[in-house]
XYZ file of C-alpha atoms in Angstrom:
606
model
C 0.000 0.000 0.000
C 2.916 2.466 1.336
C 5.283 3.435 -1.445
C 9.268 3.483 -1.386
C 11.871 5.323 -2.952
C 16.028 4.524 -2.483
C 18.226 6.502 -4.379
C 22.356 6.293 -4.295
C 24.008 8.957 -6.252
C 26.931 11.389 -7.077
C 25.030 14.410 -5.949
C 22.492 15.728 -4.130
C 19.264 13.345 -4.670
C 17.003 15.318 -2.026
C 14.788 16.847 -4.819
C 14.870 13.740 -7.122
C 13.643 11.995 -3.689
C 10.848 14.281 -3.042
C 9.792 13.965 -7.100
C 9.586 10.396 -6.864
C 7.526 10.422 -3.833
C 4.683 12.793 -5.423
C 4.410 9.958 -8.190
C 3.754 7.473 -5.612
C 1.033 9.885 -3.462
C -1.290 7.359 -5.068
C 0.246 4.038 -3.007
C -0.533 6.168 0.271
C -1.263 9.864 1.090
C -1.436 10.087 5.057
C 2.305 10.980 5.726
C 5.638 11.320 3.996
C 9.227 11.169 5.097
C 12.998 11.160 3.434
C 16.143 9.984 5.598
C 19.674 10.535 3.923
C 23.369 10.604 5.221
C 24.670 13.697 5.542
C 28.107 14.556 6.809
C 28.193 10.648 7.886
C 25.205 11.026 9.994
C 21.445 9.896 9.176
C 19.332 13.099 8.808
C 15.676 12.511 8.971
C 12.794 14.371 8.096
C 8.950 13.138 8.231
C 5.568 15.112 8.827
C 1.833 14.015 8.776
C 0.319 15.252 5.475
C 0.675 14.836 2.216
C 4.041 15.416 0.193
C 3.413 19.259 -0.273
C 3.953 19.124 3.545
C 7.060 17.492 3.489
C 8.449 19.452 0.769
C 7.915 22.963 3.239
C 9.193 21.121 6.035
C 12.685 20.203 4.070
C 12.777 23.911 2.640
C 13.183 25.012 6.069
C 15.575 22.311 7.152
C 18.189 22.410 4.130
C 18.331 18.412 3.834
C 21.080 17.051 1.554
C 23.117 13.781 0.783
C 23.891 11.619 -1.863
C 22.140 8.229 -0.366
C 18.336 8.417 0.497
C 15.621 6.411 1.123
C 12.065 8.145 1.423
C 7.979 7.004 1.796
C 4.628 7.767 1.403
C 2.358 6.027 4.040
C -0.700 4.280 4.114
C -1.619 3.726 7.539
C -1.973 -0.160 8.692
C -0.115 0.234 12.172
C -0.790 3.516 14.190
C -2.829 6.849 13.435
C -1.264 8.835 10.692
C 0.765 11.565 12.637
C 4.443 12.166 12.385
C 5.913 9.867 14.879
C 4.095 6.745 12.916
C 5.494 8.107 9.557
C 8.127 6.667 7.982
C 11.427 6.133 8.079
C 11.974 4.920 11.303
C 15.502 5.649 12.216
C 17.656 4.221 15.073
C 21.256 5.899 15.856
C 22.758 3.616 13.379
C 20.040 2.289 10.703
C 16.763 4.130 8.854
C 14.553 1.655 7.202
C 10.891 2.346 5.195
C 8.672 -0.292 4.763
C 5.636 -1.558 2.997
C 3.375 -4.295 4.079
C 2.592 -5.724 7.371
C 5.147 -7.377 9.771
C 2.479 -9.715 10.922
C 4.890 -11.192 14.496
C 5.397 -7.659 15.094
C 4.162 -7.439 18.478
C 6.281 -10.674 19.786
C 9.571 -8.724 18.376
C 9.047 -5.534 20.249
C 8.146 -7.145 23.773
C 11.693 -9.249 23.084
C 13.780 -6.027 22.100
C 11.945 -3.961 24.859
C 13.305 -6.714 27.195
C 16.716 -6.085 25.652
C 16.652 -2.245 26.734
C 15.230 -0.410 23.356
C 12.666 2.000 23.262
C 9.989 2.787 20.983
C 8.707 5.683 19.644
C 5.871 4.546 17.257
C 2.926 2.707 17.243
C 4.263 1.319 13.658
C 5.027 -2.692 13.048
C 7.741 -1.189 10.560
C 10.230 0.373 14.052
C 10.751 -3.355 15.055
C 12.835 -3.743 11.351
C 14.468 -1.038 12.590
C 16.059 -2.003 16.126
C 16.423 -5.637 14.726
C 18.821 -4.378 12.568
C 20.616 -2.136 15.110
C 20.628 -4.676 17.287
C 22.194 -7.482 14.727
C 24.723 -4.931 13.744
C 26.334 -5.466 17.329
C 27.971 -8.368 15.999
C 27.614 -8.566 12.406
C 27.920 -6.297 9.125
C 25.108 -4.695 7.417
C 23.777 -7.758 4.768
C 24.516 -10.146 7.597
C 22.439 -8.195 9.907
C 19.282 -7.504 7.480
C 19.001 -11.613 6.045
C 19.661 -12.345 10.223
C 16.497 -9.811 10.482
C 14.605 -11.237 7.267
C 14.470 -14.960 9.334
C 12.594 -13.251 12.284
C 10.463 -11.468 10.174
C 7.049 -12.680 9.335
C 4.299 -11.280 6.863
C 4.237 -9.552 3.336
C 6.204 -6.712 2.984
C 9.552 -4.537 0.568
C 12.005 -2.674 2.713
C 14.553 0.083 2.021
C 17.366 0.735 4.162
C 20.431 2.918 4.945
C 23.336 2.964 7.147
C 25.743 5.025 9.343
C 28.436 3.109 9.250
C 27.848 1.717 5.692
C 27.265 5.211 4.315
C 27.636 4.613 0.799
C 24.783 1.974 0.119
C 21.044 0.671 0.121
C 19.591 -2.142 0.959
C 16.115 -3.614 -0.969
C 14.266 -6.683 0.343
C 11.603 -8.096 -0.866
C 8.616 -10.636 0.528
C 5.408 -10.676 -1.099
C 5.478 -6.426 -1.681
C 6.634 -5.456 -4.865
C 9.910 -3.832 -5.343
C 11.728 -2.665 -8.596
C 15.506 -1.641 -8.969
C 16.731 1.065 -11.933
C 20.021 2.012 -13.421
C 21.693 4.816 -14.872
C 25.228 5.336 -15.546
C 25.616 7.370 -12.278
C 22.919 6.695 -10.123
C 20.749 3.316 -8.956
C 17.328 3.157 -7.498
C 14.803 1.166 -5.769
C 10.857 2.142 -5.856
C 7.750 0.431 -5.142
C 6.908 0.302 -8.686
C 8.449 1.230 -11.970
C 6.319 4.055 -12.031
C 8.295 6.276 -9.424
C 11.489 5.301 -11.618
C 10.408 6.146 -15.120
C 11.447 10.148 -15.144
C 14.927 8.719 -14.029
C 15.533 5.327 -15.772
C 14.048 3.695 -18.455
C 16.188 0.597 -17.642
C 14.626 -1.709 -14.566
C 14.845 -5.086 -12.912
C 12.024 -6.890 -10.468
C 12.999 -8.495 -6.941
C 11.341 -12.059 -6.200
C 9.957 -13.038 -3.108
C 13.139 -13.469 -0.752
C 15.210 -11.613 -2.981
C 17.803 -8.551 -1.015
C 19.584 -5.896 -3.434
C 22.658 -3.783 -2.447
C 22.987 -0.780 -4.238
C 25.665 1.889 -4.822
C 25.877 4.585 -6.919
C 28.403 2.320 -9.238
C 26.638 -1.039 -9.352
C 23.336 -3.461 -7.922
C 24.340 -6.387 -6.347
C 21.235 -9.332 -6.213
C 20.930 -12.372 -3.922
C 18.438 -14.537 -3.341
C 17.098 -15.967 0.274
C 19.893 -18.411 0.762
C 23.051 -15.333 0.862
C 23.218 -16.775 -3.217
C 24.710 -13.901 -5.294
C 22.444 -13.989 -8.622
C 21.841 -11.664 -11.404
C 18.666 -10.072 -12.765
C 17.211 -9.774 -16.106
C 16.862 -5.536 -17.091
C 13.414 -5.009 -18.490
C 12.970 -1.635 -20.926
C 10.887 0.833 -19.844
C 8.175 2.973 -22.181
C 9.018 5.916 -22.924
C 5.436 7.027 -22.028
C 5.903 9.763 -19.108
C 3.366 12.489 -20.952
C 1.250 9.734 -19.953
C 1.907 10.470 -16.249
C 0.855 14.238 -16.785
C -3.014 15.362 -16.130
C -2.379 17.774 -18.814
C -5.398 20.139 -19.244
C -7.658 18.228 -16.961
C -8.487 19.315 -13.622
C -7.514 15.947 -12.037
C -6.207 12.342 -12.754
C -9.840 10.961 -12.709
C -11.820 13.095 -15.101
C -8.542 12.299 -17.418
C -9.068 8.602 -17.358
C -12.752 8.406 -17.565
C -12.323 11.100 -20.691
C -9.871 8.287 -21.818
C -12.065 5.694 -21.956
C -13.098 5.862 -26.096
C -9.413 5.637 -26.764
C -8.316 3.099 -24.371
C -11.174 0.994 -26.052
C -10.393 0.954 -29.250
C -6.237 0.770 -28.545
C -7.790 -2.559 -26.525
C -9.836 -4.315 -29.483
C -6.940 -3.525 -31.976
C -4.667 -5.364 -29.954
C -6.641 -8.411 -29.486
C -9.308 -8.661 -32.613
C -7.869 -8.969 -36.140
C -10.848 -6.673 -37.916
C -10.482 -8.625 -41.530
C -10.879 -12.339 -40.103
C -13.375 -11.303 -37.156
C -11.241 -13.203 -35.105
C -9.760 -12.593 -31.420
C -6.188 -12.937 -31.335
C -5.860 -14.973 -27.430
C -3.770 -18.066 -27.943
C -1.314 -20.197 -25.694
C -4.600 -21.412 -23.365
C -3.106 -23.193 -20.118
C -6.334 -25.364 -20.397
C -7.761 -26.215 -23.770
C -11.356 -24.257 -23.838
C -12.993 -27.798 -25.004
C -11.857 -29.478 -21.731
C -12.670 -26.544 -19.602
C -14.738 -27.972 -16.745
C -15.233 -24.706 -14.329
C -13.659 -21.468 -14.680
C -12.994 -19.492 -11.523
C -12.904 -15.710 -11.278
C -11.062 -14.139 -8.627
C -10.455 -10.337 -7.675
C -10.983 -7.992 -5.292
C -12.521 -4.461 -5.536
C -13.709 -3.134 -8.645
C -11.700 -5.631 -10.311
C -13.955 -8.466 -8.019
C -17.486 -6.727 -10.004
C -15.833 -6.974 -12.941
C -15.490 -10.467 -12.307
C -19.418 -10.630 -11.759
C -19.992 -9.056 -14.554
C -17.870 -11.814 -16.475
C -19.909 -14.705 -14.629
C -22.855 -13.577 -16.391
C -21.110 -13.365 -19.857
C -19.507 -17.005 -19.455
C -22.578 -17.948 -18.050
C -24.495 -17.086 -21.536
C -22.164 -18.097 -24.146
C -20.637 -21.197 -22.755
C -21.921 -24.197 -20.841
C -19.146 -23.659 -18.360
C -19.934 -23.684 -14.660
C -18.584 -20.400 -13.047
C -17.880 -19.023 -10.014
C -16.483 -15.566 -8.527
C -14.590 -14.916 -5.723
C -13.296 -12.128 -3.349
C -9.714 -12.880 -3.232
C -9.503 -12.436 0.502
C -12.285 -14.878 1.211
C -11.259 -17.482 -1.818
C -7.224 -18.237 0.068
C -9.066 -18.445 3.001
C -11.540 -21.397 2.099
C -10.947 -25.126 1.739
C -10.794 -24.874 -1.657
C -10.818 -28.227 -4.037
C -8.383 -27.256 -6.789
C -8.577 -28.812 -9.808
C -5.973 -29.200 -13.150
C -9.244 -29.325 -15.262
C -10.510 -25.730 -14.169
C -9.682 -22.889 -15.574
C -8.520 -19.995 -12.499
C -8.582 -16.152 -13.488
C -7.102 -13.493 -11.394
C -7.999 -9.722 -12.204
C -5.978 -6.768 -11.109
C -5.235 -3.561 -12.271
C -1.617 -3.162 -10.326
C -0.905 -6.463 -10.207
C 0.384 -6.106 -6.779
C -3.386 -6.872 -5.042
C -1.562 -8.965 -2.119
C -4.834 -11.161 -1.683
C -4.848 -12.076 -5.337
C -1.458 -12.388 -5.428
C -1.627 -14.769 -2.852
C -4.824 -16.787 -4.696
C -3.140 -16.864 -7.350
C 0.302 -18.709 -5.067
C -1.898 -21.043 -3.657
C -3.560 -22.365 -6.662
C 0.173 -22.863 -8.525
C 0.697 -24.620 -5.804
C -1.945 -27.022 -6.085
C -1.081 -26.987 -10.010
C -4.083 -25.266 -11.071
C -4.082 -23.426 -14.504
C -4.211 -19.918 -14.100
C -4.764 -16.569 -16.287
C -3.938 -12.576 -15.003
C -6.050 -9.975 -16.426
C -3.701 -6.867 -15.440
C -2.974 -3.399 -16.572
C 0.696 -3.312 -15.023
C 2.678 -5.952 -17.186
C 5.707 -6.079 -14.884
C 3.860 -6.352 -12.304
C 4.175 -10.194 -9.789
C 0.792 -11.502 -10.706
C 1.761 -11.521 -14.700
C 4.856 -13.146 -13.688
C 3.112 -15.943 -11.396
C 0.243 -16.518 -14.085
C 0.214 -19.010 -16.778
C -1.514 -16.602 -19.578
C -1.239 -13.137 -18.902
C -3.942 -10.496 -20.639
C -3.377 -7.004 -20.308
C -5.895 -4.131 -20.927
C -3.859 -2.299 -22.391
C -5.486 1.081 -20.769
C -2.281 2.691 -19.515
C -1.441 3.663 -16.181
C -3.969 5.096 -13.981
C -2.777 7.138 -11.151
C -6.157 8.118 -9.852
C -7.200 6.064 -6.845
C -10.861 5.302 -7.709
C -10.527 2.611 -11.043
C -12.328 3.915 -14.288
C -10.737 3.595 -16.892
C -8.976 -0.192 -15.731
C -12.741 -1.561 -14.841
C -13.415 -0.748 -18.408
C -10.492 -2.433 -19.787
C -10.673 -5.316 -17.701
C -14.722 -6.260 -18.553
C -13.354 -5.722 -22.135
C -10.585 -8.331 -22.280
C -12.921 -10.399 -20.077
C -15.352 -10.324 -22.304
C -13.507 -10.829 -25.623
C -11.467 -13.951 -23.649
C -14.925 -15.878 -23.201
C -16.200 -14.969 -26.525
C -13.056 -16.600 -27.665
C -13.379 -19.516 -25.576
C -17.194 -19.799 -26.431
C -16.252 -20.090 -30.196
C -13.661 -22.791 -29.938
C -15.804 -24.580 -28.343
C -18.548 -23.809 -30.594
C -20.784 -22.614 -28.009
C -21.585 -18.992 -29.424
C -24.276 -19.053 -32.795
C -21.624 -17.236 -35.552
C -24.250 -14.635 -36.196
C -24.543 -13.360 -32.693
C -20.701 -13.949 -32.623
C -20.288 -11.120 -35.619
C -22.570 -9.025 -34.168
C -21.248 -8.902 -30.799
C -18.158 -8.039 -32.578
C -19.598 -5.146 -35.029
C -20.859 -3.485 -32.172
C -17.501 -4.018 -30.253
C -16.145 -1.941 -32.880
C -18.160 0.874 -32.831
C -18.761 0.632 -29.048
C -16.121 3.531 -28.463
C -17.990 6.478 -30.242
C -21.115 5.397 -27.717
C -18.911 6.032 -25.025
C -17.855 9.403 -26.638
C -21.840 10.622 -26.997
C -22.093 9.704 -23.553
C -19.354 11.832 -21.830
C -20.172 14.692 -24.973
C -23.197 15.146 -22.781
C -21.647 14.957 -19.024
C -23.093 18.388 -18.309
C -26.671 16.816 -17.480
C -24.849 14.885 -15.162
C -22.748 17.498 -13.586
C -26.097 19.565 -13.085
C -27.368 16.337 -11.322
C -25.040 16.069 -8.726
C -25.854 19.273 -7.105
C -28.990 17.634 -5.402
C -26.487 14.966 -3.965
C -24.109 16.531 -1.737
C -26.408 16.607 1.556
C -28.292 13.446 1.326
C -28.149 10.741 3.772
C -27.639 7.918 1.275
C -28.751 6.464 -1.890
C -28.985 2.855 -3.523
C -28.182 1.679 -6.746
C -30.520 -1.179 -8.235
C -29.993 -3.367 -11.589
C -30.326 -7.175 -12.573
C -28.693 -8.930 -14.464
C -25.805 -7.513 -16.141
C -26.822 -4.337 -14.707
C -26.367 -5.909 -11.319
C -23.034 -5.348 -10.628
C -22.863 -2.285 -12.306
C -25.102 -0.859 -9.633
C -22.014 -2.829 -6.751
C -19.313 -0.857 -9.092
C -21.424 2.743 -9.367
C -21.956 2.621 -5.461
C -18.605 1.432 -4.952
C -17.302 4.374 -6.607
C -19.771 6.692 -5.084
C -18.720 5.599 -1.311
C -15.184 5.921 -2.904
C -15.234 9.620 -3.917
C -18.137 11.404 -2.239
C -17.893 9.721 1.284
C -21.874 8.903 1.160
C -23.341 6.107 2.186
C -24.478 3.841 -0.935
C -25.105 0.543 -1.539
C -25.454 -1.609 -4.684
C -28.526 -4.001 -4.863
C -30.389 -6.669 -7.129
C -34.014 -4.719 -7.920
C -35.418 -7.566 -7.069
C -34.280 -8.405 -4.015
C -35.572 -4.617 -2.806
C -38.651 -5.995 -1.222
C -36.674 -8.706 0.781
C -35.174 -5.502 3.543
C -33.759 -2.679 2.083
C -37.041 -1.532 0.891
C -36.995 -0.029 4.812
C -34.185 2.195 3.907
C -36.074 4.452 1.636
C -37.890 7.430 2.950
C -39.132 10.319 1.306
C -36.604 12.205 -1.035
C -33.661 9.446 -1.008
C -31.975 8.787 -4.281
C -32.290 5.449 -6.222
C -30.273 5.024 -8.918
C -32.194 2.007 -11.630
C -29.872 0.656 -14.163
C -32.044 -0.613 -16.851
C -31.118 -1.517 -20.225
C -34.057 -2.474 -22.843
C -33.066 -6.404 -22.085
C -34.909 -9.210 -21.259
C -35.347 -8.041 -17.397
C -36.674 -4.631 -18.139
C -40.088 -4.629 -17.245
C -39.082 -6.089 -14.092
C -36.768 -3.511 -13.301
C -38.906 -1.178 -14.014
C -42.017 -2.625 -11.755
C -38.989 -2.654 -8.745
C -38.349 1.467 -9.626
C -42.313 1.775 -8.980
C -41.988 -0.279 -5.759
C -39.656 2.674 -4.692
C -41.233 5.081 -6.270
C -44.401 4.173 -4.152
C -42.419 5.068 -1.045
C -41.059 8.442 -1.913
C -37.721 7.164 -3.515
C -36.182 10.448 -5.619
C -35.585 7.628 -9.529
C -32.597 8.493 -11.714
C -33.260 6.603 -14.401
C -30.365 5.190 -16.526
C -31.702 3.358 -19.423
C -31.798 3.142 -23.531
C -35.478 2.281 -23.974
C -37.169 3.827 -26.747
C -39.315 7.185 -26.569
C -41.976 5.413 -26.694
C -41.739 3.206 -23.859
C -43.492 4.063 -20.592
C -41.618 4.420 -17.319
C -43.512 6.772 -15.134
C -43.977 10.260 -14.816
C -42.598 10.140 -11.299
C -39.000 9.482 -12.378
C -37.036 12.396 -10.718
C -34.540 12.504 -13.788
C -33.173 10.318 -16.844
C -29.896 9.921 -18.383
C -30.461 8.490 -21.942
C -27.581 5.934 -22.717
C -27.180 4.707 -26.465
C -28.780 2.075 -27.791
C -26.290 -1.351 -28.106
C -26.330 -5.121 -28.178
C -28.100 -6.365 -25.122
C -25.152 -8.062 -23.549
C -22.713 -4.701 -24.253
C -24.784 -2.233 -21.781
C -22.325 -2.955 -18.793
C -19.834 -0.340 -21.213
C -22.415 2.647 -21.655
C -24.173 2.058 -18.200
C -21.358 2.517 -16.242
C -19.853 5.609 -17.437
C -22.553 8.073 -15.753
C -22.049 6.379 -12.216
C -18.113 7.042 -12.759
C -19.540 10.863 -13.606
C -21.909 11.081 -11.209
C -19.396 10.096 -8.208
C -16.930 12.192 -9.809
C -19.098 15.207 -9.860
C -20.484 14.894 -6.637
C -17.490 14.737 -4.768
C -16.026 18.043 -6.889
C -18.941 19.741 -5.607
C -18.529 18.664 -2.183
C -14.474 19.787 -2.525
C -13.206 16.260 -1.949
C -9.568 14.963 -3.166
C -10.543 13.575 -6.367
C -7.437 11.987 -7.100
C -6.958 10.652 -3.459
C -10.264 9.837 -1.011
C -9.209 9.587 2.538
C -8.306 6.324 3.994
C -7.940 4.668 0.394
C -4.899 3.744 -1.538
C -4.259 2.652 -5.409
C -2.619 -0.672 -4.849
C -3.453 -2.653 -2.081
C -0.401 -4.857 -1.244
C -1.195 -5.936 2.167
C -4.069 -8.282 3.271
């Protein structure tokens, strides 16, 4: 969740520190803190607050040195104030951290025995005085794999030294961590984001993995002391990609995105002459595929249910979706003949991550549906898909939900034809309108400003609920998912139908209700649900493509007209005025758009 930054240089790396750290605001946004060696000494600064803070706090302190660590924190351990922020610095070791040191509490009551004292509430400060106190009587890689053994949980560390003044030390367990090179400098990061404005040359730690770096060279070894070496992956040169440009915020840049992204997607993966979708290199051949398995958490997980439904229609393929965190969790009966898909945007989603370990291990098949191609899940999976959206830096998914039903969807219609489950005809017209589906997109975010003048009569209510069925279903999880996400309202997804079975009591006089409802086969039922609320003072917005002529009610509150588009394609056009009407809300209330309170962009600990 935290992010982590290690730079050795020939100069001054304060400000290339401090640079870094704004990229990875997204991993964690409650506090921020650089440590570097100064004059042979470990100078630390930290601060509760975002980056900006710690920028005026090091303007007034002068901090300098050619070896640095810093972090951006996402609180796990602790209330986010500036003795819990990171790095946590002894007289002879600094060390930032991301992930959970699950034995942490066992540690500290044996050190506190030993005579140290603690000034955080953080799991991360017991890294720190188990390396001070294995330095008594060891050097510095002797004293962090002698610290590694004791540790248990998920978690990347970066680490300087007094004594060893001219180095860093990465470690890696189950938190990602990336290493870059230049000529004159070498870096660690979280992710390869942080590094791209310095390095376009990178390498990935494994789980167990410990790095040493110098301004001059990275040394690798692996959890046995082995010395190894580490294949350098090429980096895009994509950083404009990294820049909001003209847009107000990260968020109304990716949803505005979304027409491109689409069509960048289906010309990767459909060849437009032979209709046909270029997935090949199945780890299960579709024709023996007993069950397929979808697992994700998040707005990745609804994507998932949105995919149950499309498997569910074109194949005779039992399904099943899981939350990631539940699915490790479970005695689950793994089996070679099943098919197991993990979605993620990051990649680094430490419960899927771990899913995805445990069924290797039982020598399941498995497929990654990611956006971040370097990222550990892509490297774990058998068959890795990306999405091909691009990064997206803004905390609430939009753009990556998008990509990720896309690929989902074109993957089972792909599967469905080889195993000639899918009539040709609705095949080819699935497709047709795939092709056109981004200009739908387009008319629909053409006409945001009905939306925007919407969301004015949201900002003081108590809460709303979002209703659909079928496909529409968990649209309505993913619109009041993103709703809670950005506008800190109460909202809750829910099957119409299931309306009358308790939640009915929630509505009152004047509360919104959101109805997804598509002119498919469960239309007139949704619509006989909207009167049930309607009947008890529920405030309708109405998202639908019916026809003019179709009757709804005159009690509908308001309306937003989607296009018209094959049945089983309305989860594309449905969902793009939820993502407008969150985002539009919460700019009216004055909310961080790009970063809600208490939320990060990748979640690497459980």
């Amino acid at each position: 969740m935290c992010g982590i930054i290690g730079i050795a240089s020939y100069k001054d790396i304060s400000k290339e520190i401090l640079e870094s750290l704004k990229k990875l605001e997204y991993r964690g946004y409650d506090s921020a803190g650089i440590s570097t060696i100064n004059n042979g000494e470990i100078v630390e600064n930290k601060c509760a607050g975002k980056v900006s803070d710690l920028e005026k706090l090091i303007k007034k302190t002068s901090l300098s040195g050619n070896i640095g660590i810093g972090h951006v924190r996402w609180a796990t351990h602790g209330a986010p104030n500036q003795a819990n922020a990171h790095p946590h610095s002894s007289e002879e070791v600094s060390v930032v951290h991301n992930g959970i040191i699950e034995n942490s509490a066992i540690i500290k009551k044996e050190l506190i025995d030993k005579g140290h004292i603690f000034k955080s509430q953080t799991d991360t400060e017991v890294v720190t005085h188990l390396i001070t106190e294995n330095l008594k009587k060891m050097n510095y890689l002797e004293s962090v794999f002698e610290t590694l053994k004791k540790l248990e949980g998920s978690f990347a560390l970066g680490i300087i030294f007094k004594k060893f003044n001219n180095l860093i030390v990465g470690a890696r367990r189950g938190s990602p961590l990336a290493v870059g090179y230049t000529d004159k400098e070498k870096y660690i990061g979280s992710d390869s984001y942080a590094l791209n404005s310095m390095t376009k040359e990178v390498s990935y730690l494994d789980d167990g993995d410990v790095c040493v770096l110098t301004k001059d060279k990275i040394e690798f070894f692996d959890k046995n002391k082995k010395k190894i070496e580490k294949k350098i992956h090429k980096l895009a040169n994509d950083e404009a990609v990294y820049s909001k440009g003209n847009f107000k915020d990260f968020m109304s840049k990716e949803i505005s995105e979304q027409p491109e992204v689409i069509k960048k997607c289906i010309n990767e993966y459909l060849d437009k002459i032979r209709k046909e979708i270029n997935i090949v290199n199945f780890p299960v051949d579709p024709k023996k595929i007993t069950k397929v398995n979808l697992i994700a958490c998040g707005t990745a997980y609804h994507a998932c249910a949105i995919g149950k439904y499309w498997f569910e229609e074109f194949t005779n393929i039992d399904v099943s979706v899981d939350v990631a965190s539940e699915f490790r969790y479970r005695n689950n009966k793994i089996k070679t003949n099943e098919l197991y898909i993990f979605v993620s945007q990051s990649g680094e989603t430490a419960d899927t991550i771990a899913a995805l370990d445990f069924c290797k291990k039982k020598g399941a098949k498995t497929c990654a549906i990611i956006n971040v191609t370097e990222s550990s899940l892509s490297r774990l999976a058998d068959l890795v898909l990306p999405i091909h959206v691009g990064p997206e830096v803004g905390v609430a998914s939009t753009k990556a939900f998008t990509g990720q039903i896309l690929v989902l969807l074109l993957f089972i219609l792909k599967i469905a034809r080889n195993r000639n489950e899918i009539k040709e005809e609705e095949y080819l017209n699935i497709i047709k309108d795939l092709e056109n589906i981004h200009s739908k997109v387009s008319l629909i975010l053409n006409n945001k400003k009905i939306i925007e003048d919407l969301a004015v009569d949201f900002i003081d209510i108590k809460g709303s609920i979002f209703l659909g069925r079928g496909l529409s279903y968990p649209v309505a999880l993913e619109g009041a998912l993103k709703f809670k996400e950005l506008t800190y309202l109460h909202a809750e997804g829910y099957p119409a139908g299931e309306m009358k079975h308790g939640p009915l009591a929630l509505v009152e006089n004047g509360m919104p209700v959101i109805v997804i409802a598509p002119k498919d086969r469960f239309y007139e039922k949704t619509i006989s649900n909207m009167q049930e609320v309607i009947a008890r003072g529920g405030k309708i917005l109405l998202i639908s493509d019916h026809a003019d002529e179709v009757a709804t009610s005159e009690n509908i509150w308001s309306e937003i007209r989607i296009p018209k588009i094959h049945k089983f394609l309305s989860p594309f056009l449905s969902n793009i005025p939820l993502q407008l009407l969150a985002y539009y809300v919460a700019l009216k209330k004055g909310n961080d758009i790009d970063k809600p309170r208490n939320l990060a962009k990748s979640v690497t600990v459980e």
